[in-house]
PDB file of C-alpha atoms in Angstrom:
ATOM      1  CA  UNK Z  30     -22.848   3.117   8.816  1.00 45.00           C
ATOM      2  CA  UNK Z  31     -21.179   6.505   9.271  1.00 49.00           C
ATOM      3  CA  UNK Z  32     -23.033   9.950   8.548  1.00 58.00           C
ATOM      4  CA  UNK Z  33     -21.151  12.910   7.357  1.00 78.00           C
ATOM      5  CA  UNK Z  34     -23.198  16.017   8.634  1.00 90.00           C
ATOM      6  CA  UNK Z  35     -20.691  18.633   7.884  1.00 91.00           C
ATOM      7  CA  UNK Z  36     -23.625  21.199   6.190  1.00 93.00           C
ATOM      8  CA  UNK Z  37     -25.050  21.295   8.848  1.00 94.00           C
ATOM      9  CA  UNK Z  38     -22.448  23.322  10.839  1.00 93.00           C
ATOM     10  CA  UNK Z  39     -21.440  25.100   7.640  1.00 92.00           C
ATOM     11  CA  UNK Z  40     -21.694  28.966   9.008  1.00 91.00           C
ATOM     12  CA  UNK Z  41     -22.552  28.482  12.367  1.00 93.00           C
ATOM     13  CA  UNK Z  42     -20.769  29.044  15.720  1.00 94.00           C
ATOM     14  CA  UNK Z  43     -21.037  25.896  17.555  1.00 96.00           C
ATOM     15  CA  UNK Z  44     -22.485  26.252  21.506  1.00 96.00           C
ATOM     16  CA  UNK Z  45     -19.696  25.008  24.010  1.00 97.00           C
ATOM     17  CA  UNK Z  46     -21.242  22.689  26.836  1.00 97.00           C
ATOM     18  CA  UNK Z  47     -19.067  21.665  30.203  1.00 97.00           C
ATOM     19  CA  UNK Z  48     -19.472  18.294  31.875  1.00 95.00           C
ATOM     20  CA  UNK Z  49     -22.918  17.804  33.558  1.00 95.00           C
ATOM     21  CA  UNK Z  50     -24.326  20.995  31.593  1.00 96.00           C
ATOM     22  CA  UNK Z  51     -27.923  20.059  30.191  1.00 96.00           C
ATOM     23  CA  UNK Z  52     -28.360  20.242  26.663  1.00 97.00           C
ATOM     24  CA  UNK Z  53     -32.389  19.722  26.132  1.00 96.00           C
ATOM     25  CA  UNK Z  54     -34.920  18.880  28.397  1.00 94.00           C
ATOM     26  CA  UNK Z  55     -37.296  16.046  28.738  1.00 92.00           C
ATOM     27  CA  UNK Z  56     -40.829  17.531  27.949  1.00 91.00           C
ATOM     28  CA  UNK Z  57     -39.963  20.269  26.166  1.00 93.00           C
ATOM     29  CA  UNK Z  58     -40.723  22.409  22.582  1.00 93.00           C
ATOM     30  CA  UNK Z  59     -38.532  20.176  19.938  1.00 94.00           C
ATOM     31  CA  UNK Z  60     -37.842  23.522  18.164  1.00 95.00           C
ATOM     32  CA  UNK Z  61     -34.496  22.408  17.209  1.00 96.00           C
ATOM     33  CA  UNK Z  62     -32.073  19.486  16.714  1.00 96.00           C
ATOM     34  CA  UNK Z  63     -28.847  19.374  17.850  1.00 97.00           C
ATOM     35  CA  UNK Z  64     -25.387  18.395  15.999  1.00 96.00           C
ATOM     36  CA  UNK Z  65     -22.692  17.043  18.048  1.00 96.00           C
ATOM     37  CA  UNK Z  66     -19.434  18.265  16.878  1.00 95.00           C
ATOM     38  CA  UNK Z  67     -17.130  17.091  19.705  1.00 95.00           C
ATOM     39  CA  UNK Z  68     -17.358  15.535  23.085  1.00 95.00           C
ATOM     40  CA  UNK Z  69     -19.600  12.532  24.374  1.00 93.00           C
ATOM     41  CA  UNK Z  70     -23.149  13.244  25.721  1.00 95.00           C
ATOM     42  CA  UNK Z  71     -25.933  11.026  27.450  1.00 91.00           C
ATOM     43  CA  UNK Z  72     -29.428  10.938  26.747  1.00 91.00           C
ATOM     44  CA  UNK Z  73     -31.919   9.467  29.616  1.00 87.00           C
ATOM     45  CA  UNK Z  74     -35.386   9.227  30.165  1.00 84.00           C
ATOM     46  CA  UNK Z  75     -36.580  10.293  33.598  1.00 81.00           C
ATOM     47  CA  UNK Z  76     -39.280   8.909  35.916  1.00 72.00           C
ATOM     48  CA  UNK Z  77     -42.185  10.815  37.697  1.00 70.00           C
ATOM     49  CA  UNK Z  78     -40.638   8.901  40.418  1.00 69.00           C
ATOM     50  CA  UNK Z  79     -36.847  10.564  40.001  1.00 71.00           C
ATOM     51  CA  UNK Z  80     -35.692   7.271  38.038  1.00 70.00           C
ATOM     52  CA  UNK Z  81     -33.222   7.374  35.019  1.00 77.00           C
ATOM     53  CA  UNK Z  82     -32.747   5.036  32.206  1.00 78.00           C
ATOM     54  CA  UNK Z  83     -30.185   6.158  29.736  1.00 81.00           C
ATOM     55  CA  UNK Z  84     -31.135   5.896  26.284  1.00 82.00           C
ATOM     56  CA  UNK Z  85     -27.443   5.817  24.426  1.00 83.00           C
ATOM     57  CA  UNK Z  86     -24.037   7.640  24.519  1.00 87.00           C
ATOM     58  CA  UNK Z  87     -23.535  10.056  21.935  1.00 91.00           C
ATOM     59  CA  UNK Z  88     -20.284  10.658  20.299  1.00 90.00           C
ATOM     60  CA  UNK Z  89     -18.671  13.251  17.800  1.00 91.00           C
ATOM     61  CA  UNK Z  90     -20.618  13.123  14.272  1.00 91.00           C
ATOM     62  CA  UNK Z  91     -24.284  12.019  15.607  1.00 92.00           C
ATOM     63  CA  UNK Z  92     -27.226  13.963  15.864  1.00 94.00           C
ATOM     64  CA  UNK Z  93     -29.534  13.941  19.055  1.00 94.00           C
ATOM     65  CA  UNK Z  94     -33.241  15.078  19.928  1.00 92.00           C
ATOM     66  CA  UNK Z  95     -34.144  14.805  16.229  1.00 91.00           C
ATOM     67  CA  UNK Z  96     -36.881  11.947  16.827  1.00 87.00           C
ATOM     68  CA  UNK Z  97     -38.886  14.623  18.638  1.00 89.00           C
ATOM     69  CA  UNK Z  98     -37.802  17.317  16.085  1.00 93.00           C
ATOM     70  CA  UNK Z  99     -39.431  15.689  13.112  1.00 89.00           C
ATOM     71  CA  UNK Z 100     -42.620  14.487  15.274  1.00 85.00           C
ATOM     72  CA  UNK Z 101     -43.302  18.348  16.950  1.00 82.00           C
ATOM     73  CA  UNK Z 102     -43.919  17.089  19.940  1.00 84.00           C
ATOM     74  CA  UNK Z 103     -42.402  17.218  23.519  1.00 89.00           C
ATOM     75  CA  UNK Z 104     -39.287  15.930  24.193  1.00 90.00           C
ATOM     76  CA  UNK Z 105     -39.507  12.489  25.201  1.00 85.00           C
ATOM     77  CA  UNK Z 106     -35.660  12.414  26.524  1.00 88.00           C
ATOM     78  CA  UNK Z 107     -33.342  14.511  28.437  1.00 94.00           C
ATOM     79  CA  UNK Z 108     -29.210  15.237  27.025  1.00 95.00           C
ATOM     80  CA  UNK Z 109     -26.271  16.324  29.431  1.00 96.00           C
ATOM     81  CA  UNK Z 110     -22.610  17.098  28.399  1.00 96.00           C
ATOM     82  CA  UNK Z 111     -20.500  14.004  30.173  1.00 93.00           C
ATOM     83  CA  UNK Z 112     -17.525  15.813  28.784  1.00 95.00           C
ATOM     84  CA  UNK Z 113     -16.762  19.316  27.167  1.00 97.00           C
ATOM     85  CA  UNK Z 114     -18.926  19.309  23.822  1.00 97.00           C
ATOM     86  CA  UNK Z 115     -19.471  21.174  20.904  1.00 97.00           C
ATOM     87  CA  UNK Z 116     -23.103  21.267  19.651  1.00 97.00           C
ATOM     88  CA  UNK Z 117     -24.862  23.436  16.975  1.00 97.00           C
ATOM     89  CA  UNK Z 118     -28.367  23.673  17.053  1.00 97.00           C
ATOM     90  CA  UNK Z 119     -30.520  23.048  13.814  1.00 96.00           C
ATOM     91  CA  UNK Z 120     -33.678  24.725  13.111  1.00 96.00           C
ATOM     92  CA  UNK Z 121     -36.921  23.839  10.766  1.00 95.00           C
ATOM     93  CA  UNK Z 122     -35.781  27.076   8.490  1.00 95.00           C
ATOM     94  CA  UNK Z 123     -32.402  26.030   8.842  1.00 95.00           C
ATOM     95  CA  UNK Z 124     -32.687  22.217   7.994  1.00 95.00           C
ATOM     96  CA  UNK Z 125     -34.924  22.942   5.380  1.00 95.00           C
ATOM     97  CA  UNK Z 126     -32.182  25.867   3.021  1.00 95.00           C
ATOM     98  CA  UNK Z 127     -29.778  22.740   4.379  1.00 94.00           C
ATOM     99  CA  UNK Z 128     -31.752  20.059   2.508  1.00 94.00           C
ATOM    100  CA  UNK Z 129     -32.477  22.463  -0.978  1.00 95.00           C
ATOM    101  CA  UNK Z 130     -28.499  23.275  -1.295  1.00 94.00           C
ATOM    102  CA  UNK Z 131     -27.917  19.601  -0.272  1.00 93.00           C
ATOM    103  CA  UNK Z 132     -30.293  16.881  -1.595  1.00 93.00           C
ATOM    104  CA  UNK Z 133     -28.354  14.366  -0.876  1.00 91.00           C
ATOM    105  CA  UNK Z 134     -28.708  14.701   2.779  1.00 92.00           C
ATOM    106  CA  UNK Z 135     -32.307  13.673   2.934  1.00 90.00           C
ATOM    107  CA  UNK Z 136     -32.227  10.029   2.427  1.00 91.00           C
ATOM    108  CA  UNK Z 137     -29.272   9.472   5.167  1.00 90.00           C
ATOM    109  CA  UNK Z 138     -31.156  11.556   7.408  1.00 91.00           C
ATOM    110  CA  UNK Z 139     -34.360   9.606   7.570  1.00 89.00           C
ATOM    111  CA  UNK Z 140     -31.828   6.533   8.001  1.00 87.00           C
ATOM    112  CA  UNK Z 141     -30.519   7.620  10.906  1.00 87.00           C
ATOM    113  CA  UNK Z 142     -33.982   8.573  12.058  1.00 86.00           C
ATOM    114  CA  UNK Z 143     -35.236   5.294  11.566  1.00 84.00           C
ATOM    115  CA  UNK Z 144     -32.171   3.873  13.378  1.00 80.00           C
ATOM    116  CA  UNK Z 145     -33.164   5.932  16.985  1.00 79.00           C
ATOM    117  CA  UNK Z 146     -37.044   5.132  16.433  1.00 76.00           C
ATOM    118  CA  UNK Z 147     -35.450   1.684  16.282  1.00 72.00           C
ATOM    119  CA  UNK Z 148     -33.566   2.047  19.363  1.00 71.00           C
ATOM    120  CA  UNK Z 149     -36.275   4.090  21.562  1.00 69.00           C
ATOM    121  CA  UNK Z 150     -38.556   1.351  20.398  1.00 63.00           C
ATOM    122  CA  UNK Z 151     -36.204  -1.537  21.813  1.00 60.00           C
ATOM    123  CA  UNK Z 152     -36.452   0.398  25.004  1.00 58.00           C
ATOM    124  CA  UNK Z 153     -40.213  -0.138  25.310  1.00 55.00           C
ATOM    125  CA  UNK Z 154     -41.077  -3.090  23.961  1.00 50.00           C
ATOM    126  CA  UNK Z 155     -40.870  -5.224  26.822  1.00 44.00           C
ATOM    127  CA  UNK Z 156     -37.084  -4.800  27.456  1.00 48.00           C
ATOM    128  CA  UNK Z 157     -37.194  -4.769  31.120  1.00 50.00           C
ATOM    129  CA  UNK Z 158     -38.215  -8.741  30.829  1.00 50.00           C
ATOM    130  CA  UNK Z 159     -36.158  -9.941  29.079  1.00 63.00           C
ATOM    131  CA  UNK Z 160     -33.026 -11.676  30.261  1.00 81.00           C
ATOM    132  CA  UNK Z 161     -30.007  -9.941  30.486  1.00 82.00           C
ATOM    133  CA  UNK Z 162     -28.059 -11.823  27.544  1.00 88.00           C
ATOM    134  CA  UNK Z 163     -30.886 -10.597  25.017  1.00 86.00           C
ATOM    135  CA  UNK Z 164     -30.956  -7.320  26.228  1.00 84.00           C
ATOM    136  CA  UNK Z 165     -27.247  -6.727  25.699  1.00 88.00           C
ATOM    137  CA  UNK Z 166     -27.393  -7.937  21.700  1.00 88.00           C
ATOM    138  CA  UNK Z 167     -30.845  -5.574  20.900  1.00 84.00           C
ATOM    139  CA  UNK Z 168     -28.659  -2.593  22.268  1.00 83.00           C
ATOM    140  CA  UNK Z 169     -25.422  -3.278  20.205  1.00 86.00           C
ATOM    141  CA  UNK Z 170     -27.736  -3.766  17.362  1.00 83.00           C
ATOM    142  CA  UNK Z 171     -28.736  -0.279  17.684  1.00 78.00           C
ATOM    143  CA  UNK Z 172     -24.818   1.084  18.035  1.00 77.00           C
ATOM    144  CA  UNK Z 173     -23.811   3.174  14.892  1.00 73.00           C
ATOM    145  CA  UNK Z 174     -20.391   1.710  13.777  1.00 76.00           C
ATOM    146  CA  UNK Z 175     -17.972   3.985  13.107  1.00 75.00           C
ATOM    147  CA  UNK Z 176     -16.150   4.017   9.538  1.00 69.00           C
ATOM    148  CA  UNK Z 177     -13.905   0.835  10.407  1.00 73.00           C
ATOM    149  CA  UNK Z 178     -16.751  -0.984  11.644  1.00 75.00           C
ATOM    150  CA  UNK Z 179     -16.046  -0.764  15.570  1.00 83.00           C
ATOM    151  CA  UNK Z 180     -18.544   0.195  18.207  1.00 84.00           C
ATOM    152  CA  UNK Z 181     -17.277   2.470  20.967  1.00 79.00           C
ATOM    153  CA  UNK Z 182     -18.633   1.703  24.282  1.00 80.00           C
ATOM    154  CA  UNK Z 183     -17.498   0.929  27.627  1.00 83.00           C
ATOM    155  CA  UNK Z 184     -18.699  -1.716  29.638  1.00 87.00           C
ATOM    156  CA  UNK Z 185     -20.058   0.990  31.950  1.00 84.00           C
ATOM    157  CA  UNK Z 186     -22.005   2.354  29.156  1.00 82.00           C
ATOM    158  CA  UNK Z 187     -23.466  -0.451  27.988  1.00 84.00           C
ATOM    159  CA  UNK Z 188     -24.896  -1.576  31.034  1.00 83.00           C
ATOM    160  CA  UNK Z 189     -26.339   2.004  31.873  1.00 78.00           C
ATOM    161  CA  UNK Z 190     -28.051   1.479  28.708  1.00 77.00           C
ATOM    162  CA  UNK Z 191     -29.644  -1.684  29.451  1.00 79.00           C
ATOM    163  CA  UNK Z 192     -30.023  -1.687  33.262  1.00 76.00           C
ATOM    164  CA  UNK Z 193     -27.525  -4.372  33.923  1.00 79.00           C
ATOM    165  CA  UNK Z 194     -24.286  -4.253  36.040  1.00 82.00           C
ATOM    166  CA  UNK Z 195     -20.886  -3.956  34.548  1.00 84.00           C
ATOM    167  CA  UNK Z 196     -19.437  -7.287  36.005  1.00 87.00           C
ATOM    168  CA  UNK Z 197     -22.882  -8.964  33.940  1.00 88.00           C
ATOM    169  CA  UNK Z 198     -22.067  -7.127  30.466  1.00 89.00           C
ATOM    170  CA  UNK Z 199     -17.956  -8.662  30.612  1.00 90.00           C
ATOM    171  CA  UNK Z 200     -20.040 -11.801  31.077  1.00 90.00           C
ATOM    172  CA  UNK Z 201     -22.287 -11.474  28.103  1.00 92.00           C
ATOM    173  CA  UNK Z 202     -20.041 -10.079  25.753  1.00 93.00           C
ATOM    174  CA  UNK Z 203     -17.223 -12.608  26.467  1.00 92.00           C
ATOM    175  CA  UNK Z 204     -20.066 -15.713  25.907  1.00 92.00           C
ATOM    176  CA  UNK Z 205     -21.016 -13.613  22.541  1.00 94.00           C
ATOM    177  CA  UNK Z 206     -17.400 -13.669  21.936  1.00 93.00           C
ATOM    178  CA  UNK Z 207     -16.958 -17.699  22.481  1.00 92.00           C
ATOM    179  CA  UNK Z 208     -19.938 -17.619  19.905  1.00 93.00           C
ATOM    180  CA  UNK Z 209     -18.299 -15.826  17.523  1.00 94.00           C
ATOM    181  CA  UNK Z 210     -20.873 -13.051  17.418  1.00 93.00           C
ATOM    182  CA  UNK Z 211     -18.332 -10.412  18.405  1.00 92.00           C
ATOM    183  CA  UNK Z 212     -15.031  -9.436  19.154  1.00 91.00           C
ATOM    184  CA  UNK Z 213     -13.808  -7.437  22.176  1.00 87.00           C
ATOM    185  CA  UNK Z 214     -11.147  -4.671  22.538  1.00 82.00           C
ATOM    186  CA  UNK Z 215     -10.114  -2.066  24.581  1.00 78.00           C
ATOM    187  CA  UNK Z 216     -13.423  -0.070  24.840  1.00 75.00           C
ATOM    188  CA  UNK Z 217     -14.346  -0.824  21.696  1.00 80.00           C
ATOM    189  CA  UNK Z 218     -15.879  -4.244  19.530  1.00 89.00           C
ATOM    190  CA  UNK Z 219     -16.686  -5.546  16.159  1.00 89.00           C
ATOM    191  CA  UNK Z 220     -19.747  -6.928  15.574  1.00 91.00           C
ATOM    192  CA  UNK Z 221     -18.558 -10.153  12.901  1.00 91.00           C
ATOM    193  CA  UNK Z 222     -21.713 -12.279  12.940  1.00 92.00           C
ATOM    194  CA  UNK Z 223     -24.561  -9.788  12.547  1.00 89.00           C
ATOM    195  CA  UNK Z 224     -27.442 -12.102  11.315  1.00 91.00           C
ATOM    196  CA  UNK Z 225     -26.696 -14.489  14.371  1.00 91.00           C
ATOM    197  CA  UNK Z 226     -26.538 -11.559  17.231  1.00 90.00           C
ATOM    198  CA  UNK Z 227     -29.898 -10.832  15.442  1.00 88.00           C
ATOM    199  CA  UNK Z 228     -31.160 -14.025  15.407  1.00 88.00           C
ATOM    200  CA  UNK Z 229     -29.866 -14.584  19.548  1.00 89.00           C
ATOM    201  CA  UNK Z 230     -31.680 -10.999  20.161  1.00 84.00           C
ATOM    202  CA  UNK Z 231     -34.973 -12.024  18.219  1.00 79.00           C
ATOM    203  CA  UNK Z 232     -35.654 -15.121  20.137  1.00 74.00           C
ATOM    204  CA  UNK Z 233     -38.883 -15.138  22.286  1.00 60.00           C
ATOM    205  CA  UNK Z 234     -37.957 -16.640  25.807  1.00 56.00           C
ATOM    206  CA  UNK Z 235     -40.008 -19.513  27.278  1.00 49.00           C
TER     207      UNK Z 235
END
């Protein structure tokens, strides 16, 4: 499902980020929300101990650090620019003159909400133990698809994401392929057999 956030910029000059430039911190004020106009970003969770997981690659068109935003408390995630972005930066007074001149924003806004709660909840609910194969399908199930139904991630990504190596994902996805769950291309796939990669990711291992 794609999300057309255009308002949102309307009248604002957007903030220009270079690669490896932090865009919000983990454990800090969720004053604002942050619109990415161009570019790819990362968002990671760190460890007391120095550790990183990353949470998902964002791309031109989604929002990030709005989970926090809408809860008003701490950041629970970091962001950094992996190349040159352009973000604007979205406000409670701001979001809420958005929302009264366009109504129509609300309801696809607490969709893609629900979407990241969905996706920071398949990151702690016992996703460390489960085997690599399942772990792969619950994080495409999260992806956003773009308007012609692709997903855009690298192999590289995808395994950052889930905490597996690359060579394991080109496994994965190539068996999901041969099941007809999927189909690959050049760093990009189709999902074509959603209720089975759902049923795959849903079952409980012995």
């Amino acid at each position: 499902m794609a999300y057309h956030w255009a308002p949102l910029a309307e009248g604002q000059t957007p903030r220009i980020y270079a690669p490896g430039q932090l865009i919000y911190l983990q454990g800090t004020e969720a004053d604002v929300f942050y619109y990415l106009l161009s570019g790819k970003a990362r968002s990671y969770i760190s460890s007391a101990s120095g550790g990183e997981r990353v949470l998902a690659t964002h791309r031109s068109g989604d929002l990030m650090g709005e989970a926090s935003f809408f809860d008003a408390c701490p950041r629970v995630s970091s962001a950094v620019a992996v190349t040159e972005c352009r973000v604007v930066a979205v406000d409670r007074d701001r979001l809420d003159r958005i929302f009264r001149a366009h109504p129509s924003l609300a309801l696809p806004m607490l969709q893609y909400l629900a979407r990241t709660v969905r996706m920071l909840s398949s990151h702690v609910d016992n996703m460390s133990f489960l085997q690599a194969d399942r772990r792969v399908a619950r994080c495409l199930l999260t992806f956003q698809e773009e308007t012609d139904g692709a997903l855009h991630c690298t192999h590289e990504e995808l395994g950052a994401a889930v905490g597996v190596s690359r060579v394991t994902v080109s496994r994965v996805l190539s068996e999901f392929a041969r099941r007809g769950f999927l189909e690959t291309g050049y760093r990009s796939m189709r999902i074509l057999d959603r209720g089975a990669l759902i049923d795959f990711a849903s079952q409980r291992e012995d």
